[in-house]
Each structure stands twice: as structure tokens, then as C-alpha cells.
Amino acid sequence: MNKLKAQEVTIVDSPYKDPGKTKWSVQEKLLLGLTPQQYVAQALRNPFNWLLAIIFAIGLPIIAGRFLFGLSWVTDSSYDYPWGLFLGFGLFTLVPLSSSGFQLGTAVELFGRHDLKPIERLALLNGLLGYFFAVCYLLVDLGQPWRLPYPMLIAFGPAAVLFLVAWHVATYLSVQIAEVSVSFFEWIGFPMGKQAVRKITLGLTVAGIILSTLHQGALGALFTYAPGKVHPLWYSASFQWLHFFVSSMPAGLCMVIVVGSIVKKTMAWRCDDNFMKNVDKLSITLARGACMGLATYLTIKLIGVAHDNKWEYLASGWGLWYLFEIGVGVILPLVLISFAIRNNKIGLVRFSALLTIFGLVLNRFNTALITFNWKLGEWFIPHWREVMITVTIFAIYIMVYRFILYRLPILYTWKTADEPVHVTEPIKESATYVTG
Amino acid sequence: MKRRDFLKAWMICGASTTFGITRNAWGGASFEGYPERMGVLVDLTRCVGCRSCEAACNKEQQLPAPSAPFDDLSVFDRKRRPTEKAYTVINRYETTKAGGPVYRKIQCNHCNEPGCLSSCLVNAYTKTQEGAVIYNPKVCIGCRACMVACPFNIPGYSYSSAFNPLVKKCVFCYDTRLKNGKSPACVEICPQETLTFGHLNDLIKIGHERIREMPDKYIDHIYGEKEVGGTGWIYLSGVPFDKVGFDTTLGNEPIISNVKEFLGLIPMVLAIWPALFTGFHLLSTRNNNDPSKQGDSHSYREDAKP
């Protein structure tokens, strides 16, 4: 694409094809303003597409097989590990990595940090897609996925934490769709829709904070159903939900840092000056937030150990593994990020962001799979088809992510000249406010 | 923020608090168990490992034929757990005590406050007045949280079924026998009187009576009398319980107690967060406005930007 741009091909970034009057058609918008031949050629040129093709060629038939032959065909059908990779990765890991949406939404819309604006839409999209694909993983994992709406419509178990997760993820998905729809309405050319969503932005943002607090925590609280099964070092009856909630925040921010640097490298043609100029600076701003999150997380993890007096476990083999997780996944990135921020080293910020994500993944895997059933003396070893499905859905996630970034005004600003601007209305409203 | 917005937020708070109260009352009361609940007292000192209970269960619940016949004792060479094809299994434990190995029957313990029930998001489980924990296959979505929540690792799942996989576990022969006042099939067939069926409160008395009469024969503890809030199936043993596969670290609190703290928090977050964060918004943005635009909502200002 960079080559094409160098050849001065016009890429869709406004409603109009040329400074004149002709508008882009939807098909042209979908093809980014290229001719079909150009589009196919650039797609075939990209080696990453070939990698995706190989993954899909193996993975999609296996996904089909899961629905035709049952879960036992793709997993080891363990009674002791009812939750495998699909939930261990798809739900317990992807959801915290997607906490970026509510955090950036809060910073920009609620606290008025407009300097973060160039990266806000990327964070919102990262949130939406993470949640959407967490649901996809869930659909593969559920025994009877066609009954997914049951907890909403047919049978209610309101005292169950999963009931809350189901409701909140569903509600929050709608909130995120509304938040991201602003970009879609710009792209499709429907300013009315954009205005309508803009009016409820504050409500959506506050709803996002409430729902995120509760369901990020709820994913942790799910493990309080299994007090004897999760290893004591990864379990805390009182703080499990806080551990999950707090660790999701630096991880979500670091996800935006990492995705931001990936798109800066691979999608430079799509990013506008505003994004390219600001992404490094904003990464460091986000890293500051992540730094605080990591420090808080480290503190409450230690409080968790101290509160239940679990120090003696640290001397065991599991204890070493715990120290590795905390050392490499929390303390090391904390030190590196602090150093990098102080010395303005953007490369190191990116590396430590990656390390933070690794720390979160390791924590969720440890809680849900690796130390789960530690008393049984068994190991969770996934079936190869289970691994393949997990990889395939993640590849679809990346593909959809890229598809949207290519098109919607996430990394660039939609050039609008014709949008009606309402300046008078709020003044009227405020007049009533003052008098009433 | 406009007054209308404030009223709206206030009403949402009210609604969510009301919703939250019902949720909290559900998980908040301490439940002593139905007074007329039935149970089974399992006396491990009497079991000889004949596996006739496994056979009776298989027949009563119309389960598939096992790979090894029920008189095959080689199954004892490894430790088994209940599965989708066997709702009850016997394990053998070699102990130092004279009198040979100890056999232990495993099946659903029919907790007074079942973990499976409290973790189920579609309420597929019911604790009946007769004491059975039964399962409604029509609403189960197959999330398998019950399997995670069961402290005894009991529920199995028919993973091999593509179109109707279900949780499979002992249901106390509820539909075929218990409902009509009959004892479950395994109890009826036991030749050793290892299993005693009756009102749970009576069984606890019988258990303590046996311990009192023969203090040398029994460990002075009835497993299940208090564990995880008490179970419908309770156990007497001549050897320490942890030597014969029982988890003695579970504690006496029912599983739901661990989760209550979080459940109680939900209505508070729903009620407090809207005002708290809208307040933060007002605090952090108001000073930026010039006086003529006081009360101007933030989203409007966004619109006004080119």
C-alpha cells in the first residue's frame, strides 16, 4: 500500500473522490479507492495474507468439525478442566486486553484530555473487537451455543457471577458498538447518526466505566467459586475481583501502545499526520498510566499474599513460578517503563508494553489453567485442534481489526466540509439552565 | 450537566439499586437446609468394593454399558471419578490399618447449598425439598461453570455429543425413586448395608451414635456434616479422611460465601459510579468553560468543533 500511495493513488479519506462533486460509492470505499485489480494485487503482495490463508485453510475446517462432531473432537474433554484454551485465552485474556476502550473513553470524554484524541478511536476499536471476539471464543466453547440468549430471555440465575458477565458483556458490547459507530457513520456518510451518538457520549462513557469495573472484576470473581482448585497464591477470596480489574488496566493501555506501534510500522499509508506525529508522544502518556496501574497491581497482589498470610507458599515450586510471573510480568515492565519514560525511550516503552501484556496473559493462564487443580497433580495440556482453533479465531480477529483500520476513520481524520455544525443550540440550552 | 440529565441519572441509580437489593437478598440469607431433606450415611468401614452400586446406578439411570464389566476388579488399580457414563464409582485405598484396603464410593454429595446451583447463570439446578440436587437439561447452555464450582469434582459432561451435550451427574434417583419416597438404587442394592438412607438429621444422629459406641473403629468426624455448608451424603470412616481421597481442606463455608462479597458490591457500583464519575466530569471540565457557556455539556462542545 505504501508503494501505491507513493504512486499517488488517491485513497478514500473523505466523502468526495476529487475536489469536485463526485462522491465515492460504497464499493469504491470498500476497495479503499483502488481498482479491483489494484486491490487484489496489493493483497496478494502482502506475505502476512499468505500466513493468514494457511492458518484459515487448516483452522476453518477444524472449527466446522467442532460443531459437527462435538467438543470431544477438538478438546481432551476433561472433566477436571472444564474450561480450556477457548475461555482461558479467549475470555479471561482477551477481555482484560480490551479494557482500553473504557479507559481512553473516560480520559477523553470524561476528564477532557483532548490531547489523547488521536489515539482514542484506536483504543475504542481495540475494546470493541476484543469483546466481540471473546464472545466468538465463548460460542466455540459453549456446549450449546445456540442457547447463548437464554440467560437474557428464558432462564435467569441472577445470583451467579456468570449471569452478570453475560449481561454486562452484552450491554457493554452495545455501548462499544455505539461508541465506534461514530467512525462508521462518518465513513458511510450519515451525519445524523453521528450527531445522535455524540449526544449520548457522556452516558455511554459512564456506562462503560460501570460495566467494565464490574465484569473485569467478575471474571476474577468467577474463580472464587473454586477456592480449593486455584492455587492459593493466585487466589484471594476478598481481592480476586480487584486483582483482575486492576491488572486489566495497564494491560489494556499497553495493548494500545503495541497496536499503535504496529500500525505505525505497517499501515503508515493509512495514518494521517495527526496520528503519526502524536503516536509516540501519546504512547508515553499511556505508558505513564500503565506504570501507575502496574504499581498499584503489584501492591494489591502483595497485600493479597499478606492478607491471607500465604508467605510460606512462596518457598514452594509454585511459589517460584509465582515470583517469575510477578518478576517478569509486573516488576520488570514497571522498572523498564519508568526508566523509558524518564529517558523518553519510545522503543523501550513498546518493549515493556509487550512485557506487560505477557505478564497479564501469564497471570490469566496461571489462574485458569496452569495452577488450576494444583492439588490433583495433573497438568492442563491442550489438544492440538484446540490450539489450532484458538489461533484461527485470533487470526480472524487480526484480519477484522486490519479490515476496519484500513477503512474507517480510526487512524486518520475524515475530511468533512459539509457537515452541519450546530453552535447555537447548546447556548439556548444553557440559557434555560441558568434561568431555571 | 443539565437538570434533565441529572434526573435521568438519578432514576437509573434508583432502578439499579432496587435491582441490586433483590440480588443481594438472594445470596445474603444463611440457609440451614430443608427440614425434611433426605440423605445417605456412607459407612466406609462396611464397604467391600463389590461395585454392585455402580451396576445398579448404571441400570437405573440407563447409562451406556461400561467398557469393563462390573465384576472386573482391575478398575481399582487407578483412581476414578464420576463421568458422563458412570454417576457413581468406587475407589480402593491401601491403608496401613489392619483389615485390608478401604473402599470409598463417590457420587454427587447433594450439598445443602450447592456450588453448582449458585454458579449457574440459567438456574438449571434445583435443590429439592427431598434433598436432591437436580438438573434441568432444557435450559443448560453448556458453560460448565458448575463443574468448576463443584468442590468435589462431580459433574461430568457429554462432550462427545455435538448437538445436545449435557451435564451428567447423580440426581439421587429423584425422578424414578426419591420423589416417591423410595431410596436410590445404589442404597437398595448394597449387600453390606454400607449405605443408610433416611432423613438427614436422623442420619447425623446415627453417625454420632456409631462413633460413640465404637470410638476405636471410627475417626471422630462425620465428613459432610459441616463441610461446605453440609451435604446430603455424609461419611463415616475408620481411617483419616484425607487418606481415602477426601478433600479435608474445603472448610465449612458453602461455596456461595466466597462469592457473596463480590455480589454485594454490584449494586453499590451500579448506584455510586454514575454520580461519582459524572461528578468527576463536572469537576474536571467546568473550569475550562468560559462563564457565558456555563452548564454547556461536553458532548455539545465536541460537536461544535470543526
PDB file of N, CA and C in Angstrom, chain A residues 271-342:
ATOM      1  N   CYS A 271      -2.348   6.155   8.187  1.00  0.00           N
ATOM      2  CA  CYS A 271      -2.335   7.097   9.309  1.00  0.00           C
ATOM      3  C   CYS A 271      -2.145   8.517   8.774  1.00  0.00           C
ATOM      4  N   ASP A 272      -2.876   9.450   9.346  1.00  0.00           N
ATOM      5  CA  ASP A 272      -2.667  10.829   8.923  1.00  0.00           C
ATOM      6  C   ASP A 272      -1.575  11.490   9.782  1.00  0.00           C
ATOM      7  N   ASP A 273      -1.229  12.693   9.437  1.00  0.00           N
ATOM      8  CA  ASP A 273      -0.128  13.379  10.138  1.00  0.00           C
ATOM      9  C   ASP A 273      -0.397  13.487  11.632  1.00  0.00           C
ATOM     10  N   ASN A 274      -1.652  13.792  11.925  1.00  0.00           N
ATOM     11  CA  ASN A 274      -2.051  13.953  13.309  1.00  0.00           C
ATOM     12  C   ASN A 274      -1.695  12.712  14.136  1.00  0.00           C
ATOM     13  N   PHE A 275      -1.993  11.537  13.546  1.00  0.00           N
ATOM     14  CA  PHE A 275      -1.701  10.287  14.254  1.00  0.00           C
ATOM     15  C   PHE A 275      -0.195  10.049  14.289  1.00  0.00           C
ATOM     16  N   MET A 276       0.453  10.164  13.134  1.00  0.00           N
ATOM     17  CA  MET A 276       1.882   9.846  13.050  1.00  0.00           C
ATOM     18  C   MET A 276       2.708  10.746  13.978  1.00  0.00           C
ATOM     19  N   LYS A 277       2.302  12.018  14.053  1.00  0.00           N
ATOM     20  CA  LYS A 277       3.063  12.958  14.868  1.00  0.00           C
ATOM     21  C   LYS A 277       2.891  12.663  16.356  1.00  0.00           C
ATOM     22  N   ASN A 278       1.667  12.210  16.694  1.00  0.00           N
ATOM     23  CA  ASN A 278       1.337  12.113  18.115  1.00  0.00           C
ATOM     24  C   ASN A 278       1.541  10.731  18.727  1.00  0.00           C
ATOM     25  N   VAL A 279       1.615   9.691  17.865  1.00  0.00           N
ATOM     26  CA  VAL A 279       1.530   8.342  18.426  1.00  0.00           C
ATOM     27  C   VAL A 279       2.648   8.051  19.422  1.00  0.00           C
ATOM     28  N   ASP A 280       3.860   8.503  19.136  1.00  0.00           N
ATOM     29  CA  ASP A 280       4.961   8.233  20.066  1.00  0.00           C
ATOM     30  C   ASP A 280       4.755   8.950  21.393  1.00  0.00           C
ATOM     31  N   LYS A 281       4.392  10.215  21.265  1.00  0.00           N
ATOM     32  CA  LYS A 281       4.187  11.020  22.473  1.00  0.00           C
ATOM     33  C   LYS A 281       3.061  10.430  23.323  1.00  0.00           C
ATOM     34  N   LEU A 282       1.983  10.039  22.617  1.00  0.00           N
ATOM     35  CA  LEU A 282       0.830   9.511  23.350  1.00  0.00           C
ATOM     36  C   LEU A 282       1.134   8.148  23.956  1.00  0.00           C
ATOM     37  N   SER A 283       1.979   7.381  23.256  1.00  0.00           N
ATOM     38  CA  SER A 283       2.371   6.083  23.825  1.00  0.00           C
ATOM     39  C   SER A 283       3.020   6.292  25.175  1.00  0.00           C
ATOM     40  N   ILE A 284       3.830   7.328  25.255  1.00  0.00           N
ATOM     41  CA  ILE A 284       4.499   7.589  26.532  1.00  0.00           C
ATOM     42  C   ILE A 284       3.494   8.046  27.585  1.00  0.00           C
ATOM     43  N   THR A 285       2.496   8.847  27.140  1.00  0.00           N
ATOM     44  CA  THR A 285       1.441   9.241  28.080  1.00  0.00           C
ATOM     45  C   THR A 285       0.709   8.004  28.589  1.00  0.00           C
ATOM     46  N   LEU A 286       0.357   7.112  27.658  1.00  0.00           N
ATOM     47  CA  LEU A 286      -0.341   5.892  28.075  1.00  0.00           C
ATOM     48  C   LEU A 286       0.545   5.069  28.999  1.00  0.00           C
ATOM     49  N   ALA A 287       1.841   5.029  28.671  1.00  0.00           N
ATOM     50  CA  ALA A 287       2.768   4.251  29.491  1.00  0.00           C
ATOM     51  C   ALA A 287       2.794   4.777  30.919  1.00  0.00           C
ATOM     52  N   ARG A 288       2.634   6.091  31.065  1.00  0.00           N
ATOM     53  CA  ARG A 288       2.572   6.666  32.417  1.00  0.00           C
ATOM     54  C   ARG A 288       1.404   6.051  33.178  1.00  0.00           C
ATOM     55  N   GLY A 289       0.253   5.994  32.481  1.00  0.00           N
ATOM     56  CA  GLY A 289      -0.924   5.395  33.112  1.00  0.00           C
ATOM     57  C   GLY A 289      -0.663   3.943  33.452  1.00  0.00           C
ATOM     58  N   ALA A 290      -0.076   3.216  32.494  1.00  0.00           N
ATOM     59  CA  ALA A 290       0.195   1.799  32.708  1.00  0.00           C
ATOM     60  C   ALA A 290       1.121   1.610  33.901  1.00  0.00           C
ATOM     61  N   CYS A 291       2.067   2.520  34.016  1.00  0.00           N
ATOM     62  CA  CYS A 291       3.040   2.464  35.102  1.00  0.00           C
ATOM     63  C   CYS A 291       2.323   2.536  36.454  1.00  0.00           C
ATOM     64  N   MET A 292       1.398   3.484  36.567  1.00  0.00           N
ATOM     65  CA  MET A 292       0.641   3.604  37.812  1.00  0.00           C
ATOM     66  C   MET A 292      -0.187   2.352  38.060  1.00  0.00           C
ATOM     67  N   GLY A 293      -0.801   1.851  36.979  1.00  0.00           N
ATOM     68  CA  GLY A 293      -1.601   0.639  37.106  1.00  0.00           C
ATOM     69  C   GLY A 293      -0.762  -0.530  37.603  1.00  0.00           C
ATOM     70  N   LEU A 294       0.432  -0.698  37.000  1.00  0.00           N
ATOM     71  CA  LEU A 294       1.297  -1.815  37.395  1.00  0.00           C
ATOM     72  C   LEU A 294       1.715  -1.691  38.855  1.00  0.00           C
ATOM     73  N   ALA A 295       2.055  -0.463  39.261  1.00  0.00           N
ATOM     74  CA  ALA A 295       2.495  -0.270  40.645  1.00  0.00           C
ATOM     75  C   ALA A 295       1.361  -0.617  41.609  1.00  0.00           C
ATOM     76  N   THR A 296       0.148  -0.156  41.267  1.00  0.00           N
ATOM     77  CA  THR A 296      -0.995  -0.465  42.120  1.00  0.00           C
ATOM     78  C   THR A 296      -1.233  -1.974  42.162  1.00  0.00           C
ATOM     79  N   TYR A 297      -1.156  -2.578  40.991  1.00  0.00           N
ATOM     80  CA  TYR A 297      -1.393  -4.022  40.905  1.00  0.00           C
ATOM     81  C   TYR A 297      -0.390  -4.791  41.759  1.00  0.00           C
ATOM     82  N   LEU A 298       0.872  -4.403  41.652  1.00  0.00           N
ATOM     83  CA  LEU A 298       1.909  -5.069  42.439  1.00  0.00           C
ATOM     84  C   LEU A 298       1.592  -4.939  43.930  1.00  0.00           C
ATOM     85  N   THR A 299       1.177  -3.738  44.323  1.00  0.00           N
ATOM     86  CA  THR A 299       0.873  -3.524  45.736  1.00  0.00           C
ATOM     87  C   THR A 299      -0.275  -4.415  46.189  1.00  0.00           C
ATOM     88  N   ILE A 300      -1.362  -4.438  45.413  1.00  0.00           N
ATOM     89  CA  ILE A 300      -2.508  -5.212  45.901  1.00  0.00           C
ATOM     90  C   ILE A 300      -2.251  -6.716  45.801  1.00  0.00           C
ATOM     91  N   LYS A 301      -1.361  -7.126  44.895  1.00  0.00           N
ATOM     92  CA  LYS A 301      -1.002  -8.548  44.866  1.00  0.00           C
ATOM     93  C   LYS A 301      -0.277  -8.907  46.173  1.00  0.00           C
ATOM     94  N   LEU A 302       0.637  -8.023  46.585  1.00  0.00           N
ATOM     95  CA  LEU A 302       1.367  -8.283  47.826  1.00  0.00           C
ATOM     96  C   LEU A 302       0.413  -8.240  49.020  1.00  0.00           C
ATOM     97  N   ILE A 303      -0.514  -7.281  48.992  1.00  0.00           N
ATOM     98  CA  ILE A 303      -1.495  -7.229  50.081  1.00  0.00           C
ATOM     99  C   ILE A 303      -2.290  -8.539  50.108  1.00  0.00           C
ATOM    100  N   GLY A 304      -2.613  -9.039  48.913  1.00  0.00           N
ATOM    101  CA  GLY A 304      -3.350 -10.308  48.837  1.00  0.00           C
ATOM    102  C   GLY A 304      -2.598 -11.431  49.539  1.00  0.00           C
ATOM    103  N   VAL A 305      -1.293 -11.518  49.289  1.00  0.00           N
ATOM    104  CA  VAL A 305      -0.491 -12.568  49.922  1.00  0.00           C
ATOM    105  C   VAL A 305      -0.436 -12.346  51.438  1.00  0.00           C
ATOM    106  N   ALA A 306      -0.255 -11.069  51.820  1.00  0.00           N
ATOM    107  CA  ALA A 306      -0.121 -10.775  53.241  1.00  0.00           C
ATOM    108  C   ALA A 306      -1.440 -10.969  53.981  1.00  0.00           C
ATOM    109  N   HIS A 307      -2.543 -10.561  53.349  1.00  0.00           N
ATOM    110  CA  HIS A 307      -3.859 -10.607  53.991  1.00  0.00           C
ATOM    111  C   HIS A 307      -4.211 -12.026  54.428  1.00  0.00           C
ATOM    112  N   ASP A 308      -3.935 -13.008  53.564  1.00  0.00           N
ATOM    113  CA  ASP A 308      -4.255 -14.391  53.912  1.00  0.00           C
ATOM    114  C   ASP A 308      -3.035 -15.129  54.453  1.00  0.00           C
ATOM    115  N   ASN A 309      -1.974 -14.395  54.708  1.00  0.00           N
ATOM    116  CA  ASN A 309      -0.733 -14.970  55.233  1.00  0.00           C
ATOM    117  C   ASN A 309      -0.281 -16.183  54.433  1.00  0.00           C
ATOM    118  N   LYS A 310       0.033 -15.947  53.155  1.00  0.00           N
ATOM    119  CA  LYS A 310       0.402 -17.049  52.272  1.00  0.00           C
ATOM    120  C   LYS A 310       1.897 -17.083  51.993  1.00  0.00           C
ATOM    121  N   TRP A 311       2.678 -16.411  52.834  1.00  0.00           N
ATOM    122  CA  TRP A 311       4.112 -16.295  52.539  1.00  0.00           C
ATOM    123  C   TRP A 311       4.772 -17.646  52.378  1.00  0.00           C
ATOM    124  N   GLU A 312       4.323 -18.622  53.183  1.00  0.00           N
ATOM    125  CA  GLU A 312       5.033 -19.911  53.145  1.00  0.00           C
ATOM    126  C   GLU A 312       4.940 -20.580  51.774  1.00  0.00           C
ATOM    127  N   TYR A 313       3.851 -20.285  51.034  1.00  0.00           N
ATOM    128  CA  TYR A 313       3.722 -20.879  49.705  1.00  0.00           C
ATOM    129  C   TYR A 313       4.825 -20.414  48.761  1.00  0.00           C
ATOM    130  N   LEU A 314       5.387 -19.228  49.045  1.00  0.00           N
ATOM    131  CA  LEU A 314       6.408 -18.690  48.147  1.00  0.00           C
ATOM    132  C   LEU A 314       7.643 -19.577  48.114  1.00  0.00           C
ATOM    133  N   ALA A 315       7.837 -20.356  49.156  1.00  0.00           N
ATOM    134  CA  ALA A 315       9.022 -21.208  49.205  1.00  0.00           C
ATOM    135  C   ALA A 315       8.863 -22.481  48.380  1.00  0.00           C
ATOM    136  N   SER A 316       7.642 -22.750  47.902  1.00  0.00           N
ATOM    137  CA  SER A 316       7.420 -23.982  47.140  1.00  0.00           C
ATOM    138  C   SER A 316       7.752 -23.758  45.662  1.00  0.00           C
ATOM    139  N   GLY A 317       7.632 -24.831  44.872  1.00  0.00           N
ATOM    140  CA  GLY A 317       7.858 -24.725  43.430  1.00  0.00           C
ATOM    141  C   GLY A 317       6.863 -23.767  42.796  1.00  0.00           C
ATOM    142  N   TRP A 318       5.607 -23.868  43.237  1.00  0.00           N
ATOM    143  CA  TRP A 318       4.596 -22.941  42.733  1.00  0.00           C
ATOM    144  C   TRP A 318       4.978 -21.506  43.087  1.00  0.00           C
ATOM    145  N   GLY A 319       5.593 -21.351  44.255  1.00  0.00           N
ATOM    146  CA  GLY A 319       5.997 -20.021  44.693  1.00  0.00           C
ATOM    147  C   GLY A 319       7.013 -19.406  43.745  1.00  0.00           C
ATOM    148  N   LEU A 320       7.959 -20.238  43.275  1.00  0.00           N
ATOM    149  CA  LEU A 320       8.953 -19.733  42.327  1.00  0.00           C
ATOM    150  C   LEU A 320       8.281 -19.289  41.038  1.00  0.00           C
ATOM    151  N   TRP A 321       7.316 -20.093  40.611  1.00  0.00           N
ATOM    152  CA  TRP A 321       6.568 -19.776  39.390  1.00  0.00           C
ATOM    153  C   TRP A 321       5.808 -18.461  39.566  1.00  0.00           C
ATOM    154  N   TYR A 322       5.260 -18.279  40.772  1.00  0.00           N
ATOM    155  CA  TYR A 322       4.545 -17.043  41.101  1.00  0.00           C
ATOM    156  C   TYR A 322       5.508 -15.862  41.058  1.00  0.00           C
ATOM    157  N   LEU A 323       6.687 -16.060  41.651  1.00  0.00           N
ATOM    158  CA  LEU A 323       7.671 -14.978  41.658  1.00  0.00           C
ATOM    159  C   LEU A 323       8.131 -14.656  40.242  1.00  0.00           C
ATOM    160  N   PHE A 324       8.219 -15.683  39.395  1.00  0.00           N
ATOM    161  CA  PHE A 324       8.580 -15.449  37.995  1.00  0.00           C
ATOM    162  C   PHE A 324       7.520 -14.567  37.330  1.00  0.00           C
ATOM    163  N   GLU A 325       6.239 -14.938  37.556  1.00  0.00           N
ATOM    164  CA  GLU A 325       5.161 -14.163  36.941  1.00  0.00           C
ATOM    165  C   GLU A 325       5.202 -12.713  37.395  1.00  0.00           C
ATOM    166  N   ILE A 326       5.343 -12.516  38.709  1.00  0.00           N
ATOM    167  CA  ILE A 326       5.362 -11.147  39.238  1.00  0.00           C
ATOM    168  C   ILE A 326       6.643 -10.429  38.791  1.00  0.00           C
ATOM    169  N   GLY A 327       7.751 -11.147  38.815  1.00  0.00           N
ATOM    170  CA  GLY A 327       9.032 -10.532  38.475  1.00  0.00           C
ATOM    171  C   GLY A 327       9.101 -10.104  37.017  1.00  0.00           C
ATOM    172  N   VAL A 328       8.791 -11.033  36.115  1.00  0.00           N
ATOM    173  CA  VAL A 328       8.941 -10.742  34.689  1.00  0.00           C
ATOM    174  C   VAL A 328       7.718 -10.018  34.130  1.00  0.00           C
ATOM    175  N   GLY A 329       6.539 -10.309  34.693  1.00  0.00           N
ATOM    176  CA  GLY A 329       5.323  -9.738  34.126  1.00  0.00           C
ATOM    177  C   GLY A 329       4.874  -8.441  34.773  1.00  0.00           C
ATOM    178  N   VAL A 330       5.390  -8.123  35.965  1.00  0.00           N
ATOM    179  CA  VAL A 330       4.945  -6.898  36.627  1.00  0.00           C
ATOM    180  C   VAL A 330       6.136  -6.001  36.996  1.00  0.00           C
ATOM    181  N   ILE A 331       7.078  -6.545  37.787  1.00  0.00           N
ATOM    182  CA  ILE A 331       8.155  -5.683  38.290  1.00  0.00           C
ATOM    183  C   ILE A 331       9.074  -5.220  37.155  1.00  0.00           C
ATOM    184  N   LEU A 332       9.481  -6.173  36.302  1.00  0.00           N
ATOM    185  CA  LEU A 332      10.395  -5.806  35.212  1.00  0.00           C
ATOM    186  C   LEU A 332       9.788  -4.744  34.292  1.00  0.00           C
ATOM    187  N   PRO A 333       8.557  -4.955  33.773  1.00  0.00           N
ATOM    188  CA  PRO A 333       7.983  -3.879  32.939  1.00  0.00           C
ATOM    189  C   PRO A 333       7.816  -2.575  33.697  1.00  0.00           C
ATOM    190  N   LEU A 334       7.519  -2.675  34.989  1.00  0.00           N
ATOM    191  CA  LEU A 334       7.363  -1.453  35.793  1.00  0.00           C
ATOM    192  C   LEU A 334       8.665  -0.655  35.815  1.00  0.00           C
ATOM    193  N   VAL A 335       9.768  -1.372  36.074  1.00  0.00           N
ATOM    194  CA  VAL A 335      11.075  -0.702  36.115  1.00  0.00           C
ATOM    195  C   VAL A 335      11.431  -0.153  34.733  1.00  0.00           C
ATOM    196  N   LEU A 336      11.240  -1.012  33.704  1.00  0.00           N
ATOM    197  CA  LEU A 336      11.622  -0.596  32.348  1.00  0.00           C
ATOM    198  C   LEU A 336      10.804   0.603  31.889  1.00  0.00           C
ATOM    199  N   ILE A 337       9.486   0.561  32.146  1.00  0.00           N
ATOM    200  CA  ILE A 337       8.635   1.673  31.698  1.00  0.00           C
ATOM    201  C   ILE A 337       9.055   2.959  32.403  1.00  0.00           C
ATOM    202  N   SER A 338       9.290   2.870  33.717  1.00  0.00           N
ATOM    203  CA  SER A 338       9.677   4.083  34.440  1.00  0.00           C
ATOM    204  C   SER A 338      10.955   4.667  33.853  1.00  0.00           C
ATOM    205  N   PHE A 339      11.918   3.767  33.590  1.00  0.00           N
ATOM    206  CA  PHE A 339      13.186   4.212  33.010  1.00  0.00           C
ATOM    207  C   PHE A 339      12.961   4.829  31.626  1.00  0.00           C
ATOM    208  N   ALA A 340      12.122   4.140  30.838  1.00  0.00           N
ATOM    209  CA  ALA A 340      11.891   4.587  29.462  1.00  0.00           C
ATOM    210  C   ALA A 340      11.185   5.944  29.424  1.00  0.00           C
ATOM    211  N   ILE A 341      10.228   6.132  30.343  1.00  0.00           N
ATOM    212  CA  ILE A 341       9.502   7.410  30.353  1.00  0.00           C
ATOM    213  C   ILE A 341      10.462   8.540  30.712  1.00  0.00           C
ATOM    214  N   ARG A 342      11.248   8.268  31.730  1.00  0.00           N
ATOM    215  CA  ARG A 342      12.179   9.295  32.204  1.00  0.00           C
ATOM    216  C   ARG A 342      13.157   9.697  31.106  1.00  0.00           C
TER     217      ARG A 342
END
